[in-house]
Amino acid sequence: MTSALPLGDAYPYLRAASAGIRHHARALAPRTQHTASPADRAHLDVLHAHLTALHHLLDQLAETTRPPHPAAGRHLATAHTRLFQAAAAVHDAFHLLPTADEPVTDTSCRPERLPEGPPVLTICQRHLAAGHAVRRKTTPSDLNTPLHGHTTTCSR
Protein backbone atom coordinates (compact mmCIF):
# COMPACT_ATOMS: atom_id res chain seq x y z
CA MET A 1 0.00 0.00 0.00
CA THR A 2 1.41 3.37 -0.94
CA SER A 3 0.39 6.90 -0.14
CA ALA A 4 -1.28 9.15 -2.71
CA LEU A 5 1.19 11.91 -1.83
CA PRO A 6 4.13 12.40 -4.21
CA LEU A 7 7.23 11.66 -2.16
CA GLY A 8 9.98 11.90 -4.76
CA ASP A 9 13.32 11.38 -3.04
CA ALA A 10 12.39 13.22 0.14
CA TYR A 11 12.60 10.13 2.39
CA PRO A 12 14.67 7.51 0.52
CA TYR A 13 15.95 5.64 3.59
CA LEU A 14 12.54 5.40 5.20
CA ARG A 15 11.01 4.17 1.94
CA ALA A 16 13.82 1.62 1.55
CA ALA A 17 13.28 0.37 5.11
CA SER A 18 9.54 0.00 4.46
CA ALA A 19 10.23 -1.88 1.24
CA GLY A 20 12.63 -4.17 3.10
CA ILE A 21 9.98 -4.96 5.72
CA ARG A 22 7.38 -5.71 3.03
CA HIS A 23 9.88 -8.00 1.26
CA HIS A 24 10.68 -9.79 4.51
CA ALA A 25 6.98 -10.26 5.33
CA ARG A 26 6.37 -11.77 1.88
CA ALA A 27 9.37 -14.08 2.33
CA LEU A 28 8.00 -15.28 5.68
CA ALA A 29 4.51 -15.94 4.33
CA PRO A 30 3.82 -19.68 4.40
CA ARG A 31 3.80 -21.31 1.02
CA THR A 32 1.64 -24.26 0.03
CA GLN A 33 4.49 -26.80 0.25
CA HIS A 34 6.09 -25.73 3.52
CA THR A 35 5.46 -23.43 6.43
CA ALA A 36 7.59 -20.55 7.56
CA SER A 37 10.07 -21.19 10.34
CA PRO A 38 9.35 -19.61 13.74
CA ALA A 39 11.16 -16.50 14.87
CA ASP A 40 14.49 -16.89 16.61
CA ARG A 41 16.34 -14.58 18.97
CA ALA A 42 18.45 -12.98 16.23
CA HIS A 43 15.33 -12.19 14.20
CA LEU A 44 13.59 -10.56 17.16
CA ASP A 45 16.73 -8.61 18.06
CA VAL A 46 16.82 -7.04 14.59
CA LEU A 47 13.07 -6.38 14.66
CA HIS A 48 13.41 -4.74 18.08
CA ALA A 49 16.21 -2.52 16.72
CA HIS A 50 13.90 -1.45 13.89
CA LEU A 51 11.01 -0.71 16.26
CA THR A 52 13.19 1.36 18.58
CA ALA A 53 14.57 3.32 15.62
CA LEU A 54 10.98 4.07 14.54
CA HIS A 55 10.19 4.96 18.14
CA HIS A 56 12.98 7.55 18.11
CA LEU A 57 11.83 8.93 14.74
CA LEU A 58 8.23 9.31 15.95
CA ASP A 59 9.48 11.08 19.06
CA GLN A 60 11.30 13.63 16.91
CA LEU A 61 8.33 14.05 14.57
CA ALA A 62 5.92 14.57 17.48
CA GLU A 63 8.18 17.22 19.02
CA THR A 64 8.53 19.19 15.78
CA THR A 65 4.89 18.81 14.74
CA ARG A 66 3.26 19.65 18.06
CA PRO A 67 3.92 23.45 18.15
CA PRO A 68 2.39 24.32 14.75
CA HIS A 69 -0.18 21.46 14.71
CA PRO A 70 -1.09 20.40 18.26
CA ALA A 71 -3.72 17.79 17.34
CA ALA A 72 -1.44 16.05 14.85
CA GLY A 73 1.40 16.20 17.36
CA ARG A 74 -0.78 14.48 19.98
CA HIS A 75 -1.57 11.67 17.54
CA LEU A 76 2.12 11.23 16.76
CA ALA A 77 2.86 11.18 20.50
CA THR A 78 0.23 8.45 20.92
CA ALA A 79 1.82 6.47 18.08
CA HIS A 80 5.17 6.94 19.85
CA THR A 81 3.73 5.35 23.00
CA ARG A 82 2.10 2.48 21.10
CA LEU A 83 5.33 1.75 19.25
CA PHE A 84 7.12 1.43 22.58
CA GLN A 85 4.44 -1.04 23.67
CA ALA A 86 5.11 -3.07 20.51
CA ALA A 87 8.87 -2.99 21.19
CA ALA A 88 8.22 -4.13 24.78
CA ALA A 89 6.20 -7.11 23.50
CA VAL A 90 9.01 -8.07 21.09
CA HIS A 91 11.54 -7.75 23.92
CA ASP A 92 9.42 -10.02 26.11
CA ALA A 93 9.07 -12.56 23.29
CA PHE A 94 12.86 -12.52 22.82
CA HIS A 95 13.33 -13.73 26.39
CA LEU A 96 10.75 -16.48 25.98
CA LEU A 97 12.52 -18.07 23.01
CA PRO A 98 15.02 -20.82 23.73
CA THR A 99 18.68 -20.33 22.95
CA ALA A 100 20.62 -22.76 20.84
CA ASP A 101 22.24 -24.20 23.97
CA GLU A 102 19.55 -24.25 26.63
CA PRO A 103 15.77 -24.24 27.09
CA VAL A 104 14.04 -21.22 28.59
CA THR A 105 14.06 -21.42 32.38
CA ASP A 106 14.79 -17.85 33.44
CA THR A 107 12.97 -15.10 31.52
CA SER A 108 14.56 -12.17 33.33
CA CYS A 109 16.44 -9.56 31.37
CA ARG A 110 20.16 -10.30 31.84
CA PRO A 111 22.35 -9.11 28.95
CA GLU A 112 25.47 -10.72 30.42
CA ARG A 113 23.87 -14.17 30.09
CA LEU A 114 23.02 -13.97 26.39
CA PRO A 115 24.49 -16.96 24.54
CA GLU A 116 26.30 -14.64 22.14
CA GLY A 117 27.95 -12.84 25.04
CA PRO A 118 27.27 -9.25 26.01
CA PRO A 119 27.65 -7.23 22.82
CA VAL A 120 28.08 -3.46 22.92
CA LEU A 121 24.35 -2.86 22.55
CA THR A 122 22.13 -5.79 23.44
CA ILE A 123 18.38 -5.90 23.02
CA CYS A 124 18.03 -5.34 26.78
CA GLN A 125 20.25 -2.27 26.81
CA ARG A 126 18.43 -0.87 23.77
CA HIS A 127 15.08 -1.52 25.40
CA LEU A 128 16.12 0.12 28.66
CA ALA A 129 17.29 3.21 26.74
CA ALA A 130 13.99 3.41 24.83
CA GLY A 131 12.06 2.91 28.07
CA HIS A 132 13.96 5.74 29.72
CA ALA A 133 13.17 8.03 26.77
CA VAL A 134 9.46 7.17 26.70
CA ARG A 135 9.03 7.55 30.46
CA ARG A 136 10.31 11.13 30.32
CA LYS A 137 7.29 12.09 28.21
CA THR A 138 4.66 9.47 29.04
CA THR A 139 2.79 8.62 32.20
CA PRO A 140 2.70 5.04 33.49
CA SER A 141 -1.06 4.94 32.94
CA ASP A 142 -0.59 5.90 29.28
CA LEU A 143 1.95 3.10 28.87
CA ASN A 144 -0.51 0.59 30.33
CA THR A 145 -3.53 1.81 28.38
CA PRO A 146 -4.58 -0.59 25.63
CA LEU A 147 -4.77 0.70 22.10
CA HIS A 148 -8.05 2.47 21.55
CA GLY A 149 -9.95 3.48 18.44
CA HIS A 150 -8.88 6.25 16.11
CA THR A 151 -10.57 9.49 17.11
CA THR A 152 -10.52 11.35 13.80
CA THR A 153 -12.23 10.59 10.55
CA CYS A 154 -10.72 10.67 7.10
CA SER A 155 -12.23 13.31 4.85
CA ARG A 156 -11.49 11.45 1.63
PDB file of C-alpha atoms in Angstrom:
ATOM      1  CA  MET A   1       0.000   0.000   0.000  1.00  0.00           C
ATOM      2  CA  THR A   2       1.411   3.372  -0.944  1.00  0.00           C
ATOM      3  CA  SER A   3       0.388   6.897  -0.136  1.00  0.00           C
ATOM      4  CA  ALA A   4      -1.278   9.152  -2.706  1.00  0.00           C
ATOM      5  CA  LEU A   5       1.190  11.907  -1.826  1.00  0.00           C
ATOM      6  CA  PRO A   6       4.127  12.400  -4.209  1.00  0.00           C
ATOM      7  CA  LEU A   7       7.235  11.665  -2.160  1.00  0.00           C
ATOM      8  CA  GLY A   8       9.983  11.899  -4.758  1.00  0.00           C
ATOM      9  CA  ASP A   9      13.315  11.378  -3.042  1.00  0.00           C
ATOM     10  CA  ALA A  10      12.390  13.217   0.141  1.00  0.00           C
ATOM     11  CA  TYR A  11      12.596  10.127   2.386  1.00  0.00           C
ATOM     12  CA  PRO A  12      14.671   7.512   0.525  1.00  0.00           C
ATOM     13  CA  TYR A  13      15.949   5.645   3.586  1.00  0.00           C
ATOM     14  CA  LEU A  14      12.544   5.404   5.205  1.00  0.00           C
ATOM     15  CA  ARG A  15      11.006   4.171   1.942  1.00  0.00           C
ATOM     16  CA  ALA A  16      13.818   1.621   1.551  1.00  0.00           C
ATOM     17  CA  ALA A  17      13.283   0.369   5.111  1.00  0.00           C
ATOM     18  CA  SER A  18       9.542   0.004   4.465  1.00  0.00           C
ATOM     19  CA  ALA A  19      10.232  -1.882   1.239  1.00  0.00           C
ATOM     20  CA  GLY A  20      12.627  -4.171   3.103  1.00  0.00           C
ATOM     21  CA  ILE A  21       9.983  -4.962   5.718  1.00  0.00           C
ATOM     22  CA  ARG A  22       7.379  -5.713   3.028  1.00  0.00           C
ATOM     23  CA  HIS A  23       9.879  -8.001   1.261  1.00  0.00           C
ATOM     24  CA  HIS A  24      10.685  -9.792   4.512  1.00  0.00           C
ATOM     25  CA  ALA A  25       6.979 -10.259   5.328  1.00  0.00           C
ATOM     26  CA  ARG A  26       6.373 -11.770   1.885  1.00  0.00           C
ATOM     27  CA  ALA A  27       9.372 -14.082   2.329  1.00  0.00           C
ATOM     28  CA  LEU A  28       8.000 -15.282   5.681  1.00  0.00           C
ATOM     29  CA  ALA A  29       4.508 -15.942   4.335  1.00  0.00           C
ATOM     30  CA  PRO A  30       3.817 -19.683   4.400  1.00  0.00           C
ATOM     31  CA  ARG A  31       3.802 -21.311   1.015  1.00  0.00           C
ATOM     32  CA  THR A  32       1.644 -24.258   0.029  1.00  0.00           C
ATOM     33  CA  GLN A  33       4.492 -26.797   0.249  1.00  0.00           C
ATOM     34  CA  HIS A  34       6.088 -25.730   3.522  1.00  0.00           C
ATOM     35  CA  THR A  35       5.455 -23.431   6.431  1.00  0.00           C
ATOM     36  CA  ALA A  36       7.595 -20.549   7.563  1.00  0.00           C
ATOM     37  CA  SER A  37      10.066 -21.190  10.345  1.00  0.00           C
ATOM     38  CA  PRO A  38       9.353 -19.614  13.735  1.00  0.00           C
ATOM     39  CA  ALA A  39      11.164 -16.501  14.866  1.00  0.00           C
ATOM     40  CA  ASP A  40      14.490 -16.888  16.605  1.00  0.00           C
ATOM     41  CA  ARG A  41      16.338 -14.575  18.967  1.00  0.00           C
ATOM     42  CA  ALA A  42      18.452 -12.982  16.225  1.00  0.00           C
ATOM     43  CA  HIS A  43      15.332 -12.192  14.203  1.00  0.00           C
ATOM     44  CA  LEU A  44      13.592 -10.562  17.161  1.00  0.00           C
ATOM     45  CA  ASP A  45      16.731  -8.614  18.062  1.00  0.00           C
ATOM     46  CA  VAL A  46      16.817  -7.036  14.591  1.00  0.00           C
ATOM     47  CA  LEU A  47      13.068  -6.383  14.663  1.00  0.00           C
ATOM     48  CA  HIS A  48      13.415  -4.737  18.080  1.00  0.00           C
ATOM     49  CA  ALA A  49      16.211  -2.518  16.719  1.00  0.00           C
ATOM     50  CA  HIS A  50      13.900  -1.446  13.886  1.00  0.00           C
ATOM     51  CA  LEU A  51      11.013  -0.706  16.260  1.00  0.00           C
ATOM     52  CA  THR A  52      13.195   1.361  18.582  1.00  0.00           C
ATOM     53  CA  ALA A  53      14.569   3.321  15.617  1.00  0.00           C
ATOM     54  CA  LEU A  54      10.982   4.067  14.537  1.00  0.00           C
ATOM     55  CA  HIS A  55      10.191   4.962  18.140  1.00  0.00           C
ATOM     56  CA  HIS A  56      12.985   7.548  18.114  1.00  0.00           C
ATOM     57  CA  LEU A  57      11.826   8.926  14.736  1.00  0.00           C
ATOM     58  CA  LEU A  58       8.232   9.305  15.953  1.00  0.00           C
ATOM     59  CA  ASP A  59       9.485  11.082  19.059  1.00  0.00           C
ATOM     60  CA  GLN A  60      11.300  13.633  16.908  1.00  0.00           C
ATOM     61  CA  LEU A  61       8.327  14.050  14.574  1.00  0.00           C
ATOM     62  CA  ALA A  62       5.918  14.568  17.480  1.00  0.00           C
ATOM     63  CA  GLU A  63       8.179  17.217  19.018  1.00  0.00           C
ATOM     64  CA  THR A  64       8.533  19.194  15.785  1.00  0.00           C
ATOM     65  CA  THR A  65       4.888  18.811  14.740  1.00  0.00           C
ATOM     66  CA  ARG A  66       3.262  19.646  18.064  1.00  0.00           C
ATOM     67  CA  PRO A  67       3.917  23.448  18.152  1.00  0.00           C
ATOM     68  CA  PRO A  68       2.389  24.320  14.750  1.00  0.00           C
ATOM     69  CA  HIS A  69      -0.183  21.465  14.707  1.00  0.00           C
ATOM     70  CA  PRO A  70      -1.092  20.403  18.265  1.00  0.00           C
ATOM     71  CA  ALA A  71      -3.719  17.791  17.337  1.00  0.00           C
ATOM     72  CA  ALA A  72      -1.436  16.052  14.846  1.00  0.00           C
ATOM     73  CA  GLY A  73       1.402  16.205  17.364  1.00  0.00           C
ATOM     74  CA  ARG A  74      -0.778  14.482  19.975  1.00  0.00           C
ATOM     75  CA  HIS A  75      -1.572  11.675  17.538  1.00  0.00           C
ATOM     76  CA  LEU A  76       2.118  11.234  16.762  1.00  0.00           C
ATOM     77  CA  ALA A  77       2.863  11.179  20.501  1.00  0.00           C
ATOM     78  CA  THR A  78       0.232   8.449  20.925  1.00  0.00           C
ATOM     79  CA  ALA A  79       1.822   6.475  18.082  1.00  0.00           C
ATOM     80  CA  HIS A  80       5.171   6.941  19.850  1.00  0.00           C
ATOM     81  CA  THR A  81       3.726   5.348  22.995  1.00  0.00           C
ATOM     82  CA  ARG A  82       2.101   2.476  21.099  1.00  0.00           C
ATOM     83  CA  LEU A  83       5.331   1.754  19.254  1.00  0.00           C
ATOM     84  CA  PHE A  84       7.121   1.435  22.581  1.00  0.00           C
ATOM     85  CA  GLN A  85       4.439  -1.038  23.671  1.00  0.00           C
ATOM     86  CA  ALA A  86       5.114  -3.068  20.511  1.00  0.00           C
ATOM     87  CA  ALA A  87       8.872  -2.995  21.186  1.00  0.00           C
ATOM     88  CA  ALA A  88       8.219  -4.130  24.776  1.00  0.00           C
ATOM     89  CA  ALA A  89       6.205  -7.115  23.504  1.00  0.00           C
ATOM     90  CA  VAL A  90       9.013  -8.068  21.087  1.00  0.00           C
ATOM     91  CA  HIS A  91      11.544  -7.746  23.923  1.00  0.00           C
ATOM     92  CA  ASP A  92       9.422 -10.022  26.113  1.00  0.00           C
ATOM     93  CA  ALA A  93       9.072 -12.561  23.288  1.00  0.00           C
ATOM     94  CA  PHE A  94      12.862 -12.515  22.821  1.00  0.00           C
ATOM     95  CA  HIS A  95      13.334 -13.732  26.387  1.00  0.00           C
ATOM     96  CA  LEU A  96      10.751 -16.485  25.982  1.00  0.00           C
ATOM     97  CA  LEU A  97      12.524 -18.073  23.009  1.00  0.00           C
ATOM     98  CA  PRO A  98      15.023 -20.825  23.731  1.00  0.00           C
ATOM     99  CA  THR A  99      18.675 -20.326  22.955  1.00  0.00           C
ATOM    100  CA  ALA A 100      20.618 -22.762  20.839  1.00  0.00           C
ATOM    101  CA  ASP A 101      22.237 -24.203  23.972  1.00  0.00           C
ATOM    102  CA  GLU A 102      19.553 -24.249  26.634  1.00  0.00           C
ATOM    103  CA  PRO A 103      15.773 -24.237  27.087  1.00  0.00           C
ATOM    104  CA  VAL A 104      14.043 -21.216  28.591  1.00  0.00           C
ATOM    105  CA  THR A 105      14.063 -21.424  32.379  1.00  0.00           C
ATOM    106  CA  ASP A 106      14.787 -17.849  33.438  1.00  0.00           C
ATOM    107  CA  THR A 107      12.967 -15.105  31.516  1.00  0.00           C
ATOM    108  CA  SER A 108      14.558 -12.171  33.328  1.00  0.00           C
ATOM    109  CA  CYS A 109      16.444  -9.557  31.368  1.00  0.00           C
ATOM    110  CA  ARG A 110      20.156 -10.296  31.839  1.00  0.00           C
ATOM    111  CA  PRO A 111      22.351  -9.111  28.947  1.00  0.00           C
ATOM    112  CA  GLU A 112      25.470 -10.722  30.419  1.00  0.00           C
ATOM    113  CA  ARG A 113      23.869 -14.174  30.087  1.00  0.00           C
ATOM    114  CA  LEU A 114      23.018 -13.967  26.385  1.00  0.00           C
ATOM    115  CA  PRO A 115      24.494 -16.958  24.544  1.00  0.00           C
ATOM    116  CA  GLU A 116      26.296 -14.642  22.137  1.00  0.00           C
ATOM    117  CA  GLY A 117      27.948 -12.837  25.037  1.00  0.00           C
ATOM    118  CA  PRO A 118      27.272  -9.245  26.012  1.00  0.00           C
ATOM    119  CA  PRO A 119      27.653  -7.230  22.818  1.00  0.00           C
ATOM    120  CA  VAL A 120      28.082  -3.463  22.916  1.00  0.00           C
ATOM    121  CA  LEU A 121      24.350  -2.859  22.547  1.00  0.00           C
ATOM    122  CA  THR A 122      22.128  -5.790  23.440  1.00  0.00           C
ATOM    123  CA  ILE A 123      18.382  -5.903  23.016  1.00  0.00           C
ATOM    124  CA  CYS A 124      18.030  -5.342  26.776  1.00  0.00           C
ATOM    125  CA  GLN A 125      20.246  -2.269  26.812  1.00  0.00           C
ATOM    126  CA  ARG A 126      18.434  -0.869  23.769  1.00  0.00           C
ATOM    127  CA  HIS A 127      15.076  -1.520  25.399  1.00  0.00           C
ATOM    128  CA  LEU A 128      16.119   0.121  28.658  1.00  0.00           C
ATOM    129  CA  ALA A 129      17.289   3.215  26.744  1.00  0.00           C
ATOM    130  CA  ALA A 130      13.993   3.407  24.826  1.00  0.00           C
ATOM    131  CA  GLY A 131      12.064   2.911  28.074  1.00  0.00           C
ATOM    132  CA  HIS A 132      13.958   5.741  29.720  1.00  0.00           C
ATOM    133  CA  ALA A 133      13.170   8.031  26.765  1.00  0.00           C
ATOM    134  CA  VAL A 134       9.456   7.170  26.698  1.00  0.00           C
ATOM    135  CA  ARG A 135       9.034   7.548  30.460  1.00  0.00           C
ATOM    136  CA  ARG A 136      10.312  11.132  30.321  1.00  0.00           C
ATOM    137  CA  LYS A 137       7.286  12.085  28.205  1.00  0.00           C
ATOM    138  CA  THR A 138       4.657   9.469  29.038  1.00  0.00           C
ATOM    139  CA  THR A 139       2.793   8.621  32.204  1.00  0.00           C
ATOM    140  CA  PRO A 140       2.699   5.037  33.493  1.00  0.00           C
ATOM    141  CA  SER A 141      -1.064   4.939  32.944  1.00  0.00           C
ATOM    142  CA  ASP A 142      -0.593   5.903  29.278  1.00  0.00           C
ATOM    143  CA  LEU A 143       1.950   3.100  28.867  1.00  0.00           C
ATOM    144  CA  ASN A 144      -0.507   0.591  30.332  1.00  0.00           C
ATOM    145  CA  THR A 145      -3.533   1.810  28.378  1.00  0.00           C
ATOM    146  CA  PRO A 146      -4.575  -0.589  25.626  1.00  0.00           C
ATOM    147  CA  LEU A 147      -4.770   0.698  22.100  1.00  0.00           C
ATOM    148  CA  HIS A 148      -8.045   2.472  21.551  1.00  0.00           C
ATOM    149  CA  GLY A 149      -9.953   3.484  18.444  1.00  0.00           C
ATOM    150  CA  HIS A 150      -8.877   6.247  16.112  1.00  0.00           C
ATOM    151  CA  THR A 151     -10.569   9.495  17.109  1.00  0.00           C
ATOM    152  CA  THR A 152     -10.524  11.345  13.798  1.00  0.00           C
ATOM    153  CA  THR A 153     -12.233  10.589  10.546  1.00  0.00           C
ATOM    154  CA  CYS A 154     -10.725  10.674   7.098  1.00  0.00           C
ATOM    155  CA  SER A 155     -12.234  13.307   4.854  1.00  0.00           C
ATOM    156  CA  ARG A 156     -11.490  11.453   1.629  1.00  0.00           C
TER     157      ARG A 156
END
